[in-house]
XYZ file of C-alpha atoms in Angstrom:
750
model
C 2.280 32.680 0.553
C -1.025 31.310 1.221
C -4.434 32.561 1.674
C -6.664 33.262 4.580
C -8.946 31.262 4.672
C -11.667 29.734 7.131
C -12.152 27.300 6.658
C -8.476 26.095 6.668
C -7.080 24.383 10.054
C -4.720 26.260 12.288
C -1.069 26.500 12.631
C 0.126 26.442 16.711
C 3.591 25.743 16.882
C 4.503 23.003 19.109
C 8.342 20.834 19.655
C 8.133 16.957 18.352
C 9.603 14.301 20.145
C 12.909 12.859 19.533
C 14.709 9.543 20.621
C 17.559 9.751 22.211
C 21.019 8.538 21.587
C 21.713 4.877 18.820
C 22.023 1.798 22.204
C 25.207 1.164 22.793
C 26.884 -1.558 20.330
C 26.624 -5.990 21.593
C 28.676 -8.795 21.055
C 25.942 -10.804 18.550
C 24.968 -14.352 21.013
C 26.331 -17.260 19.081
C 23.592 -19.479 16.884
C 23.943 -22.623 17.808
C 21.441 -23.421 15.569
C 23.408 -23.087 12.668
C 25.747 -26.067 11.059
C 26.891 -25.861 7.444
C 27.314 -29.300 5.734
C 30.810 -28.297 5.772
C 31.506 -29.509 9.163
C 27.750 -31.788 10.173
C 27.986 -34.949 11.282
C 25.674 -37.132 10.057
C 23.236 -37.778 13.827
C 23.131 -34.021 13.510
C 19.549 -32.750 11.809
C 20.463 -30.219 9.559
C 17.682 -27.090 9.555
C 17.278 -25.242 5.976
C 16.225 -21.949 5.748
C 18.666 -19.604 6.387
C 19.041 -16.859 4.426
C 22.732 -16.347 4.098
C 26.495 -17.751 4.539
C 27.225 -16.491 8.340
C 24.782 -15.881 10.496
C 24.361 -12.053 10.751
C 25.134 -9.697 14.104
C 22.273 -7.876 16.656
C 23.901 -5.177 15.537
C 24.690 -3.268 12.459
C 28.458 -3.775 10.822
C 30.276 -1.233 11.235
C 33.276 -2.723 10.048
C 34.559 -3.006 6.311
C 35.076 -6.718 5.423
C 34.829 -8.378 1.862
C 31.567 -10.084 0.595
C 30.217 -13.091 1.804
C 30.942 -16.569 0.343
C 27.379 -18.313 -0.461
C 26.164 -20.886 1.324
C 27.213 -23.999 0.959
C 24.021 -25.917 -1.188
C 25.179 -23.107 -3.271
C 26.491 -23.777 -6.633
C 26.652 -19.908 -10.116
C 27.292 -21.364 -13.515
C 30.316 -21.452 -15.156
C 32.642 -19.320 -15.606
C 32.870 -19.378 -20.253
C 33.051 -16.885 -22.757
C 30.787 -15.323 -24.744
C 31.226 -18.482 -27.387
C 31.585 -21.011 -24.315
C 34.954 -21.805 -23.819
C 36.088 -22.545 -20.826
C 37.773 -18.996 -18.354
C 39.230 -20.900 -15.827
C 38.321 -18.614 -12.811
C 36.942 -19.636 -9.921
C 32.630 -18.516 -10.249
C 33.621 -15.157 -7.313
C 35.109 -13.622 -10.383
C 31.441 -12.359 -11.502
C 30.219 -11.534 -8.805
C 30.637 -8.403 -6.048
C 34.290 -7.213 -5.175
C 35.352 -5.526 -2.195
C 34.251 -4.279 0.943
C 33.136 -0.608 0.052
C 29.637 0.608 -1.417
C 30.431 1.322 -5.356
C 28.979 2.225 -7.787
C 28.607 1.019 -10.864
C 31.933 1.556 -12.555
C 33.656 0.541 -9.073
C 33.506 4.545 -7.822
C 33.531 4.605 -4.448
C 30.631 6.377 -2.333
C 30.407 7.739 0.878
C 26.036 7.337 1.079
C 23.730 6.452 -0.172
C 20.706 7.348 2.472
C 20.312 10.981 0.853
C 19.753 13.136 -2.238
C 21.698 15.175 -2.922
C 20.175 18.643 -2.255
C 19.887 22.452 -2.304
C 20.438 22.483 1.850
C 18.186 19.894 3.983
C 15.259 21.512 3.133
C 15.960 22.321 -0.259
C 14.656 20.292 -4.166
C 16.417 17.514 -4.866
C 19.586 18.358 -7.176
C 19.510 16.972 -11.180
C 22.683 16.685 -10.745
C 22.973 14.039 -8.249
C 24.209 11.244 -11.140
C 24.144 8.511 -7.812
C 20.909 8.251 -7.492
C 19.783 8.862 -11.251
C 21.608 5.563 -11.713
C 20.682 3.920 -8.228
C 17.088 4.772 -9.067
C 17.332 4.021 -12.562
C 18.890 1.004 -12.966
C 16.143 -1.086 -10.627
C 14.342 0.905 -12.402
C 14.899 -1.238 -15.249
C 15.007 -4.258 -13.179
C 12.302 -6.590 -14.375
C 10.730 -6.759 -17.353
C 7.709 -6.815 -18.647
C 5.727 -6.221 -15.537
C 5.504 -3.606 -13.516
C 9.253 -4.279 -10.355
C 6.425 -2.783 -8.040
C 2.567 -2.863 -8.196
C 2.458 -5.504 -10.839
C -0.758 -7.786 -9.152
C -3.859 -5.385 -10.410
C -7.725 -5.141 -10.770
C -8.773 -1.508 -12.109
C -11.736 0.371 -12.786
C -12.930 2.942 -15.302
C -15.822 5.599 -13.144
C -16.219 9.749 -13.338
C -15.571 12.015 -10.642
C -18.132 14.777 -9.672
C -16.333 17.697 -8.253
C -18.810 19.865 -5.185
C -16.302 23.021 -5.689
C -15.513 23.763 -1.448
C -11.790 23.225 -3.114
C -12.782 25.612 -5.289
C -10.564 28.480 -2.579
C -7.757 26.467 -2.651
C -6.416 26.054 -6.137
C -7.460 26.603 -9.249
C -7.802 23.482 -11.245
C -10.736 23.143 -13.688
C -11.399 19.463 -12.489
C -12.368 20.773 -9.427
C -14.276 23.689 -10.360
C -18.556 22.642 -8.534
C -20.759 20.621 -11.334
C -17.644 19.619 -12.908
C -17.701 16.180 -14.016
C -13.572 14.264 -14.857
C -13.662 10.260 -16.525
C -11.199 8.329 -14.247
C -8.746 5.130 -14.464
C -8.391 3.785 -11.178
C -6.178 0.307 -10.892
C -5.565 -0.876 -7.135
C -2.521 -3.224 -6.719
C -0.348 -5.215 -3.869
C 2.814 -3.451 -3.930
C 5.722 -6.878 -3.764
C 3.723 -9.512 -5.386
C 4.147 -10.596 -8.939
C 1.732 -10.867 -11.530
C 1.110 -14.489 -10.040
C 0.682 -13.740 -6.741
C -2.098 -13.572 -4.658
C -4.342 -10.428 -3.746
C -5.769 -11.649 -0.333
C -1.199 -11.251 1.402
C -0.285 -8.565 3.810
C 0.705 -5.759 2.146
C 1.199 -1.662 0.895
C -2.176 -1.467 -1.778
C -1.713 0.983 -4.580
C -4.443 3.352 -5.208
C -3.755 5.360 -8.583
C -5.902 7.446 -10.075
C -5.828 8.757 -13.505
C -8.363 11.911 -14.022
C -8.462 13.376 -17.592
C -9.567 16.212 -17.049
C -9.481 19.691 -20.253
C -6.403 20.795 -19.137
C -4.782 17.838 -19.696
C -3.779 14.188 -17.507
C -3.523 14.620 -13.526
C -2.412 12.033 -11.742
C -3.105 11.197 -8.028
C -0.197 7.918 -7.712
C -1.699 7.058 -3.677
C -2.210 3.426 -1.585
C -4.115 2.293 1.259
C -1.044 3.996 3.481
C -0.854 7.742 4.455
C 3.128 6.784 5.318
C 5.840 5.590 3.842
C 8.654 3.487 4.471
C 11.590 5.725 3.633
C 12.235 8.935 4.061
C 14.020 10.141 0.888
C 13.818 7.734 -2.842
C 17.293 6.445 -3.052
C 16.520 4.289 -0.451
C 13.550 3.424 -2.243
C 15.033 0.367 -4.354
C 16.769 -0.823 -0.821
C 12.969 -1.237 1.055
C 12.103 -2.990 -2.209
C 14.799 -5.050 -2.730
C 14.978 -6.530 0.814
C 10.869 -6.891 0.908
C 11.172 -9.369 -2.520
C 11.179 -12.731 -2.397
C 15.477 -14.001 -0.862
C 17.424 -13.845 -4.432
C 18.871 -16.842 -4.151
C 15.489 -19.021 -4.168
C 12.954 -16.329 -5.466
C 10.338 -17.418 -1.813
C 9.059 -16.061 -0.366
C 6.368 -15.066 -3.018
C 4.374 -11.660 -1.344
C 4.448 -10.796 2.053
C 6.953 -9.235 3.884
C 7.660 -12.276 6.979
C 10.980 -12.941 6.110
C 14.374 -12.511 7.230
C 15.228 -9.524 4.542
C 12.654 -7.343 5.260
C 12.788 -7.190 8.997
C 16.364 -7.386 8.743
C 16.316 -3.682 7.315
C 13.250 -2.086 8.914
C 14.999 -3.565 12.517
C 18.518 -1.256 10.836
C 15.771 1.593 9.204
C 13.680 2.828 12.319
C 12.133 5.594 9.507
C 9.579 2.629 8.282
C 8.421 1.373 12.063
C 5.594 3.639 10.419
C 4.474 2.404 7.945
C 5.753 -1.311 9.250
C 2.450 -1.477 11.772
C 0.536 0.145 9.373
C 0.678 -2.903 7.162
C 1.028 -5.451 10.150
C -2.624 -4.251 10.874
C -6.053 -4.831 9.733
C -5.150 -2.498 6.546
C -2.291 -4.452 5.890
C -5.588 -7.323 4.199
C -7.764 -4.674 3.663
C -11.824 -6.524 2.658
C -11.912 -5.615 -0.403
C -10.819 -2.419 -2.644
C -14.311 -1.011 -1.966
C -13.737 -1.003 1.074
C -10.225 0.586 0.911
C -9.102 3.833 2.287
C -6.379 5.763 -0.909
C -3.729 8.386 0.755
C -2.192 10.614 -1.522
C 1.236 10.834 1.208
C 3.348 13.104 0.016
C 2.117 16.998 1.210
C 1.882 18.905 -2.099
C 0.983 22.481 -2.549
C -2.083 24.128 -4.515
C -2.571 28.002 -5.737
C -5.938 29.432 -6.293
C -6.923 32.051 -9.070
C -5.371 34.830 -6.495
C -2.235 33.174 -6.950
C -1.892 32.250 -2.970
C -0.810 28.527 -1.672
C -1.666 26.227 0.501
C -0.338 22.531 1.955
C -2.096 20.002 1.528
C -2.908 15.734 1.797
C -5.737 13.325 0.004
C -7.113 11.047 1.068
C -9.383 8.669 -0.342
C -12.561 7.997 1.918
C -14.886 4.611 0.217
C -18.440 5.269 1.082
C -18.827 1.427 1.889
C -16.125 2.484 5.153
C -12.719 0.673 5.447
C -12.311 -3.068 6.602
C -10.336 -5.890 6.349
C -10.189 -9.436 6.106
C -9.286 -11.085 9.753
C -6.014 -13.156 9.239
C -7.602 -16.880 8.114
C -10.107 -15.179 5.926
C -7.051 -13.823 3.964
C -5.303 -17.319 4.240
C -8.037 -19.101 3.354
C -9.325 -16.928 0.692
C -4.942 -17.367 -0.467
C -5.559 -21.379 -1.247
C -9.453 -20.727 -2.769
C -10.163 -17.768 -4.642
C -6.118 -16.126 -4.519
C -8.588 -13.442 -7.312
C -10.630 -12.416 -4.360
C -9.948 -8.395 -4.611
C -10.063 -8.171 -8.394
C -12.822 -10.648 -8.438
C -14.999 -9.015 -6.032
C -14.362 -4.732 -7.417
C -15.620 -6.731 -10.978
C -18.426 -7.977 -9.317
C -20.327 -5.460 -7.657
C -19.269 -3.762 -10.881
C -21.046 -6.018 -13.147
C -23.882 -5.787 -10.299
C -24.717 -2.492 -10.069
C -23.304 -1.988 -7.122
C -20.825 0.770 -7.690
C -17.958 1.415 -5.514
C -17.728 5.130 -4.221
C -15.497 7.407 -2.538
C -15.684 10.994 -1.379
C -11.875 12.952 -2.038
C -10.989 14.945 1.039
C -8.416 17.406 1.894
C -6.179 18.235 5.087
C -5.883 21.769 4.120
C -2.855 23.892 5.946
C -0.998 27.554 5.853
C 2.212 27.119 3.522
C 4.458 28.509 6.154
C 8.095 28.936 5.853
C 8.748 26.402 8.420
C 6.449 24.363 6.193
C 5.214 22.623 9.045
C 2.038 22.253 11.589
C 1.640 21.170 14.660
C 4.797 20.404 15.122
C 4.847 17.796 12.110
C 7.071 17.983 9.483
C 5.198 18.061 6.248
C 7.809 16.739 3.482
C 7.987 14.128 5.960
C 6.409 11.093 4.222
C 6.286 9.348 7.279
C 4.117 11.086 9.341
C 0.500 12.089 9.195
C -2.216 14.799 10.054
C -4.036 13.346 12.721
C -7.486 14.388 12.105
C -8.457 15.630 14.919
C -5.439 18.521 14.091
C -6.875 18.943 11.275
C -9.891 18.048 9.813
C -10.794 16.572 6.235
C -12.822 18.533 4.025
C -14.822 16.919 1.390
C -14.224 18.448 -2.306
C -15.867 15.416 -4.506
C -16.732 11.656 -5.394
C -15.738 9.321 -8.013
C -18.104 6.273 -8.961
C -16.524 3.374 -10.777
C -18.802 2.216 -12.908
C -17.501 0.361 -15.746
C -15.247 -2.837 -15.266
C -12.178 -2.904 -18.215
C -13.127 -4.060 -21.154
C -9.385 -5.428 -22.069
C -6.633 -6.163 -19.394
C -3.913 -5.618 -21.141
C -4.416 -2.978 -22.464
C -5.445 -0.799 -19.890
C -4.751 -2.662 -16.765
C -1.249 -3.497 -17.826
C -1.214 -0.904 -19.982
C -2.503 2.372 -17.943
C 1.546 4.700 -17.203
C 0.543 6.520 -13.720
C 2.869 9.736 -13.094
C 3.513 11.970 -10.010
C 4.177 14.579 -12.496
C 2.012 14.637 -15.275
C 0.613 17.415 -12.944
C -2.583 20.281 -14.085
C -2.699 24.050 -13.404
C -3.746 25.017 -9.515
C -1.529 21.055 -8.251
C 2.460 21.390 -7.401
C 4.773 19.340 -6.023
C 6.612 20.197 -2.547
C 10.303 19.382 -1.882
C 9.338 15.806 -0.237
C 12.250 13.199 -1.306
C 10.637 10.978 -1.428
C 8.273 12.735 -3.864
C 11.344 13.904 -5.326
C 12.755 11.116 -6.748
C 9.184 10.120 -7.788
C 10.174 12.482 -10.249
C 12.236 11.210 -12.055
C 11.714 7.730 -11.540
C 7.853 6.587 -12.928
C 8.653 8.544 -16.025
C 11.697 6.280 -16.738
C 10.758 3.526 -15.936
C 7.529 3.667 -18.053
C 9.665 3.928 -21.092
C 11.433 0.137 -20.407
C 8.294 -1.982 -19.264
C 6.467 0.046 -22.998
C 8.971 -0.244 -24.791
C 9.334 3.590 -25.501
C 8.996 7.203 -24.792
C 5.388 7.218 -26.608
C 3.602 5.845 -23.658
C 1.141 8.522 -23.933
C -0.223 7.530 -27.033
C -1.365 4.518 -26.067
C -5.327 3.990 -25.438
C -5.453 4.269 -21.617
C -3.425 6.666 -21.152
C -4.038 9.587 -23.487
C -5.367 12.381 -23.076
C -8.889 14.284 -23.034
C -6.969 17.528 -23.893
C -5.247 19.005 -26.979
C -1.390 18.169 -27.919
C 0.816 20.563 -29.320
C 4.252 18.819 -28.635
C 7.910 19.204 -30.610
C 8.604 15.365 -29.213
C 8.797 13.478 -32.215
C 9.576 10.087 -33.734
C 10.876 6.990 -30.920
C 9.020 2.997 -30.789
C 5.445 2.946 -30.911
C 4.511 6.269 -32.502
C 1.509 6.138 -33.553
C 0.541 10.292 -34.185
C 1.461 11.691 -37.014
C 2.805 14.846 -36.543
C 2.586 17.555 -39.590
C 4.627 20.969 -39.773
C 8.474 21.047 -40.449
C 9.857 22.477 -37.388
C 9.713 20.497 -34.073
C 11.485 23.058 -32.389
C 11.194 26.580 -31.212
C 11.347 29.027 -31.927
C 10.437 28.656 -35.502
C 8.810 30.358 -38.494
C 9.086 27.918 -40.828
C 5.194 26.705 -39.260
C 4.226 29.747 -38.553
C 5.710 30.898 -35.565
C 3.315 27.789 -34.285
C 3.249 26.006 -31.046
C 3.260 29.258 -28.828
C 3.592 29.667 -24.967
C 0.227 29.960 -23.230
C 0.073 32.787 -20.133
C -1.012 32.177 -16.530
C -4.347 33.663 -18.371
C -4.355 31.144 -21.266
C -4.699 27.799 -18.226
C -0.836 27.462 -18.721
C 1.287 25.320 -16.161
C 3.261 27.298 -13.711
C 5.371 26.401 -11.216
C 4.800 27.512 -7.182
C 7.410 30.642 -7.561
C 8.538 28.346 -3.631
C 11.617 30.620 -2.456
C 14.763 27.538 -1.584
C 17.125 28.488 1.017
C 20.281 29.780 1.089
C 22.301 26.650 2.153
C 25.146 23.958 0.171
C 24.557 21.370 -1.671
C 24.655 18.527 0.770
C 23.384 14.715 1.362
C 21.235 15.666 4.560
C 18.234 15.698 5.805
C 16.271 18.390 8.402
C 16.543 17.354 12.152
C 13.356 16.783 12.167
C 13.407 13.832 10.236
C 14.612 11.722 13.250
C 11.465 11.000 15.326
C 10.960 7.401 14.077
C 9.017 6.298 16.946
C 6.361 8.912 18.065
C 3.826 8.624 15.266
C 3.937 4.640 15.418
C 3.461 5.309 19.392
C 0.187 7.568 18.332
C -0.980 4.953 15.422
C -0.774 1.492 17.731
C -2.424 3.155 21.343
C -5.406 5.090 18.721
C -6.429 1.487 17.941
C -9.487 -0.487 19.971
C -8.149 -3.273 21.957
C -9.577 -6.123 18.498
C -7.328 -4.499 16.301
C -4.000 -4.286 18.382
C -4.437 -7.480 18.947
C -4.528 -8.016 15.625
C -1.798 -6.415 15.431
C 0.573 -7.842 18.186
C -0.663 -11.597 16.162
C 0.847 -10.630 12.596
C 3.571 -8.559 14.414
C 4.642 -12.922 16.305
C 3.967 -14.363 13.166
C 6.070 -11.859 10.722
C 8.853 -12.666 12.422
C 8.216 -16.164 14.172
C 8.795 -16.626 9.775
C 12.316 -15.467 10.536
C 15.408 -17.798 10.418
C 17.940 -15.027 11.844
C 17.452 -14.614 16.219
C 18.971 -11.442 15.897
C 16.294 -10.257 13.661
C 13.727 -11.067 16.115
C 16.066 -9.216 18.987
C 16.465 -5.973 16.820
C 12.176 -5.672 15.692
C 11.492 -6.216 19.836
C 13.351 -3.656 20.660
C 11.884 -1.120 17.964
C 8.258 -2.310 19.448
C 9.807 -1.869 23.506
C 10.435 1.623 21.847
C 6.315 1.826 20.403
C 4.866 -0.624 22.745
C 5.900 -2.398 25.929
C 2.858 -4.225 26.066
C 2.418 -5.079 22.153
C 6.564 -5.927 22.935
C 5.939 -8.106 26.052
C 2.758 -10.191 23.619
C 5.099 -10.944 20.474
C 7.999 -11.829 22.548
C 5.898 -14.200 24.488
C 5.011 -15.350 21.438
C 8.430 -15.567 20.061
C 9.419 -17.089 22.792
C 11.912 -14.239 23.010
C 12.948 -12.043 27.090
C 11.525 -8.628 26.776
C 14.214 -5.686 25.902
C 13.770 -1.827 27.668
C 12.648 0.389 25.837
C 16.092 2.244 24.376
C 14.724 5.632 23.056
C 12.556 8.050 25.032
C 9.126 8.579 22.983
C 6.409 11.081 24.218
C 2.781 9.661 25.172
C 0.928 11.710 22.438
C -3.125 11.854 22.106
C -5.168 9.415 20.355
C -6.555 9.750 17.278
C -10.412 7.920 16.987
C -9.912 8.535 13.180
C -7.808 6.353 12.801
C -9.700 3.006 14.689
C -11.684 0.771 11.180
C -13.644 -0.565 14.596
C -16.816 1.196 15.859
C -18.547 2.604 13.245
C -21.593 1.354 10.921
C -22.001 2.017 7.157
C -23.631 1.340 3.801
C -24.215 -1.973 3.159
C -23.832 -1.460 -0.776
C -22.507 -4.551 -2.729
C -22.493 -6.695 0.433
C -22.576 -10.310 -0.336
C -25.008 -12.482 1.603
C -25.484 -16.489 1.643
C -28.270 -18.320 1.677
C -28.315 -21.805 2.293
C -31.106 -23.341 1.186
C -32.444 -27.017 -0.848
C -34.877 -28.926 -2.551
C -37.066 -28.362 0.697
C -36.969 -25.158 1.060
C -40.313 -23.813 -0.113
C -39.700 -21.868 -3.589
C -42.187 -18.269 -2.398
C -39.508 -18.051 0.614
C -36.163 -18.614 -1.288
C -37.616 -15.931 -3.494
C -38.832 -13.776 -0.489
C -35.201 -13.373 0.908
C -33.607 -12.894 -2.658
C -35.850 -9.796 -3.363
C -34.831 -8.628 1.026
C -31.555 -8.310 0.939
C -31.153 -7.545 -2.727
C -33.700 -4.405 -1.778
C -31.573 -3.647 0.785
C -28.218 -3.521 -1.837
C -26.500 -6.275 -0.275
C -26.528 -9.529 -2.879
C -27.974 -12.722 -2.475
C -26.035 -15.126 -2.576
C -27.997 -18.844 -2.963
C -26.176 -21.789 -1.423
C -26.984 -25.395 -2.809
C -26.242 -28.783 -2.516
C -25.954 -28.826 -6.142
C -25.653 -26.210 -8.925
C -28.115 -25.865 -11.395
C -31.790 -24.723 -10.201
C -34.118 -24.749 -6.967
C -37.041 -24.489 -8.426
C -37.498 -20.980 -10.161
C -34.044 -19.953 -8.463
C -31.069 -20.544 -9.816
C -27.281 -21.788 -7.775
C -24.404 -19.088 -7.273
C -22.794 -21.625 -5.118
C -22.722 -25.505 -4.308
C -21.395 -26.931 -1.818
C -18.613 -27.732 -3.505
C -17.778 -23.672 -4.024
C -19.240 -22.177 -1.656
C -16.693 -19.957 0.364
C -17.894 -18.389 4.097
C -15.168 -15.905 3.885
C -16.479 -14.157 0.713
C -19.514 -13.450 2.667
C -20.730 -11.056 4.797
C -23.787 -12.696 5.976
C -25.409 -16.296 6.293
C -28.846 -16.666 6.488
C -29.550 -20.446 6.844
C -32.710 -21.486 5.361
C -32.174 -25.319 5.943
C -30.065 -27.680 8.236
C -27.505 -29.859 6.279
C -24.844 -32.331 8.020
C -22.753 -32.028 4.382
C -19.371 -31.422 5.844
C -19.273 -28.437 3.948
C -22.199 -26.726 4.298
C -21.159 -27.211 8.263
C -17.430 -25.678 8.121
C -18.797 -22.842 5.990
C -20.952 -22.092 8.993
C -18.150 -22.044 11.732
C -16.121 -20.400 9.405
C -18.644 -17.448 9.013
C -19.197 -17.683 12.316
C -15.098 -17.888 13.852
C -14.814 -14.155 11.135
C -17.910 -12.855 13.095
C -20.076 -12.504 10.295
C -24.145 -12.663 10.664
C -25.916 -15.440 11.012
C -29.376 -15.878 11.023
C -31.034 -19.451 11.218
C -34.776 -20.034 10.698
C -36.698 -21.847 13.416
C -36.946 -25.126 11.076
C -32.963 -25.333 10.448
C -32.378 -24.708 13.672
C -29.795 -28.078 13.525
C -27.376 -26.263 11.991
C -26.681 -24.420 14.755
C -26.441 -28.130 17.063
C -24.230 -29.447 14.443
C -21.926 -26.599 15.650
C -22.359 -26.688 19.044
C -23.916 -22.807 19.624
C -25.139 -20.902 21.564
C -28.666 -19.462 19.666
C -28.684 -16.509 22.017
C -24.278 -16.004 20.833
C -24.094 -12.534 19.950
C -24.584 -11.570 15.509
C -26.885 -15.506 15.885
C -30.915 -14.094 14.807
C -33.309 -16.923 15.362
C -36.721 -16.541 14.172
C -38.851 -16.812 11.217
C -37.278 -15.775 7.904
C -38.631 -11.953 7.502
C -37.084 -11.600 11.531
C -33.741 -13.483 10.547
C -33.667 -11.622 7.448
C -34.171 -7.995 8.724
C -31.524 -9.824 11.482
C -29.077 -10.274 9.466
C -29.672 -7.191 7.321
C -28.848 -4.591 10.678
C -25.819 -6.320 11.450
C -23.966 -5.837 8.373
C -23.571 -2.728 8.603
C -20.669 -2.315 11.376
C -19.016 -5.448 8.888
C -18.405 -7.855 11.575
C -19.669 -8.593 14.898
C -16.709 -7.957 17.125
C -18.632 -8.349 20.465
C -18.493 -12.148 18.738
C -14.754 -11.247 18.347
C -13.209 -9.771 20.787
C -14.735 -13.131 23.524
C -12.832 -15.463 21.455
C -9.710 -12.969 21.512
C -10.423 -12.612 25.562
C-alpha cells in the first residue's frame, strides 16, 4: 500500500527483545513504621502521611478481598436522605461494595486493560460498552476545567509548508508555499488551573490548523511516548497521577505513592516515566520544547499510496530544560514563568519557531519498522534508523487577547482530520477519537463548541447538525436530512476529486473480537534502556536525582522497592545510585533486556542553538556610566537576546529604564548575567551565586571584580568572562548558544 519514494526510510526486520518471565511472588515485609491511632501508645511518635489504611504488599495483590476501611483519622458525612432525615446506615454503605471490579450497574468485569478489538491488531469496536462507560465517566469527572491539561498557555501563529510532504500526502495545507493560520496551546498534564508552570510533568503541545479543507488538530505532547498502550487505561494512569483523593495533595506532581504504585506495577509506563524524570520533564520554556504526535498516523497521497508517519515539532532555539533547583525557585518566585516567558517573547518580537518534520515509514501489513511495532504508543523510532524530513515552519506571532475566550475555550480533537491524513489502529489513539469530543460536550456546555470563535473553521460549513445548547448559527432551509428534495437536495456528497475526506481502505485481518494486545507490545524495558543510555553523563545524573526525589517522597517502602526492581532491568548503575539515595538494597534484575544502540538524537546537551529571545541580566547602579550601559544593552539586543537591566531600585538609571530591582530580580529567569557594578546587597549576591550554580554564563567587568570575591568565585572558572564591557558582553553572548556552561555543572556533579 506504500509508495516507493527514494527518501523513505529503509525497512529491515529485527526481532524485538522481550522481557523474561515474571518474578516469583514474595511475602511483603512487615511495615514497622505504621502506628494507627487505635493501637498507638501515648509515648510513640505517630508518623502521618500513610496513603491508605494498611501498608501495601510488594507484589500486586491477587486474592479477592473487600474494600479497605478508611484510615482512623478519616470520616465521611452523616448518612441522611435528600430531605435531611437520618437513615441509620453506616458510612460504609455509601462507599464501594464487594471484592470484584464491576460496571456502574454492578456487572462483574474480567478485564479492564484491553479494549474490545477486531483481533489483537484490529480496530477498537464501538460495541465496547465497558470502554465507553469507563472513559465517558472519566471525561465528565470534573467541571469546568479540563480533567487533564487544565493549566495552559497559548498563542496564534502561521505555518508555512515547504512542499517536502507533497509526495506522501495530498493534504492541501502541506503544499509548497501554503500559509495556514494556527493556534497552539501548551499545557501541563496533572495540575489544576491554579498550579505552577515549572513542575515536573508532561507538557501538552496541541496545534489547531485552520486549513481551507477544514480544521486539522495535531494533538501531541513534549514526550514522544505515552504511559499506556490502550486508551481504556487512561483513567487509571491519571487517577494515579492526580492528587490523593482524600487530601487533594500533592498538587501538580508525581512524587507520591499512588503514581509510583501504578507505574511500578504497570511496567509499560516505565518508558514515559524515564523521559519525565529527565530534564525534558521541566522545560526551560515552551519556546524551547519539542512536540510529538505520539501516535503513528497514515498519510495518503494523490495517487492513493499510503505511508506510516510520526510527527515531530523541533524548536529553532533547541530543546532545553531547567535545573531542579531552578524549577523549585520559580514555583515560588514566579509560578507563571512559562506562560509569561511565551507571552513576553512574542510581545518583544522574539517570535518562537518550530519546524514540523516527519518520520516516513513503509505501510506494510505488519505495521512494524526495524522490529518496532508502530501501533505501540510506548515506543519510538530512533532518528538514526529513520531520519526526520522537514516539511514546514511554524511561527507564533500573536498573543491571545482574552485568555478565557481563546486559551480556555479552544477545543482540540485527534479526529479533526483533513484529506490526506488518517488514523491507524493504535489502541490509545482509537480511544482518544471518542474521548476528546465527549469531553468537550461537558466542558463547553453542549455539542456546538465548534462554533466558539477560537474553534471556528476557516472552511465552508454545510452540515445537518441542528439546535442544542449554544447554537449560534442561524440555519436556513427546512430539510436537515438526506436525501431530501425540499432543499433542492442540498447539501450534496463530495467525491475524492472534490476534496472529500475518505478513510483509507486499510485491510482488517480476519479474527475474533477479544480483549488482548499483540505480543510485540510486551517489551517494556528495551527502549527505556535505549533512552537512558543515550543521555550524556550530566543528564543521567539529573535522571538519578529525579528518581531519588520522587521515590523519596513516597511513604510506602514496598512501592520504592518495586520501582527499584524496574530500574534494575533498565540500568544497574542507575538502580544502584537511586537505591543508595533511598537507603535500600540494590535488587538483581529479574528480566533480560537487550542492549540497544544509543541514539545521540535523544540528548539535550552538546549542540549550539540561536539565542533569539534569551534573557541577559545587566547589573548596574548609579555609578555605572550611562553610555556604557546603553552600549551593552544595544549589543545584547543586536544579537537577538533580550537585555534586562537590574539595579538597586526601580525607575531610571539616567536615560535607561530599570526592568528589575534587587527586590524583584531572580536569576532563574535569566540565561546569562553581565555585571557592570558590584554590590554587597544580599539579593544581588544571591542572584550571582545562583546563576553560577545553575551553569549560567557570567560576565564581570574589571571594575566590578569584587562581586566574584564576595562569593569566592574563581575568575578563571568555566563560563566566567572578565575584562572591559565590550569583551565581557561578547563573551557572554558567545556562551549562550549551548544553553548552559555544562563543564561547570559537570564539575559540580562529579
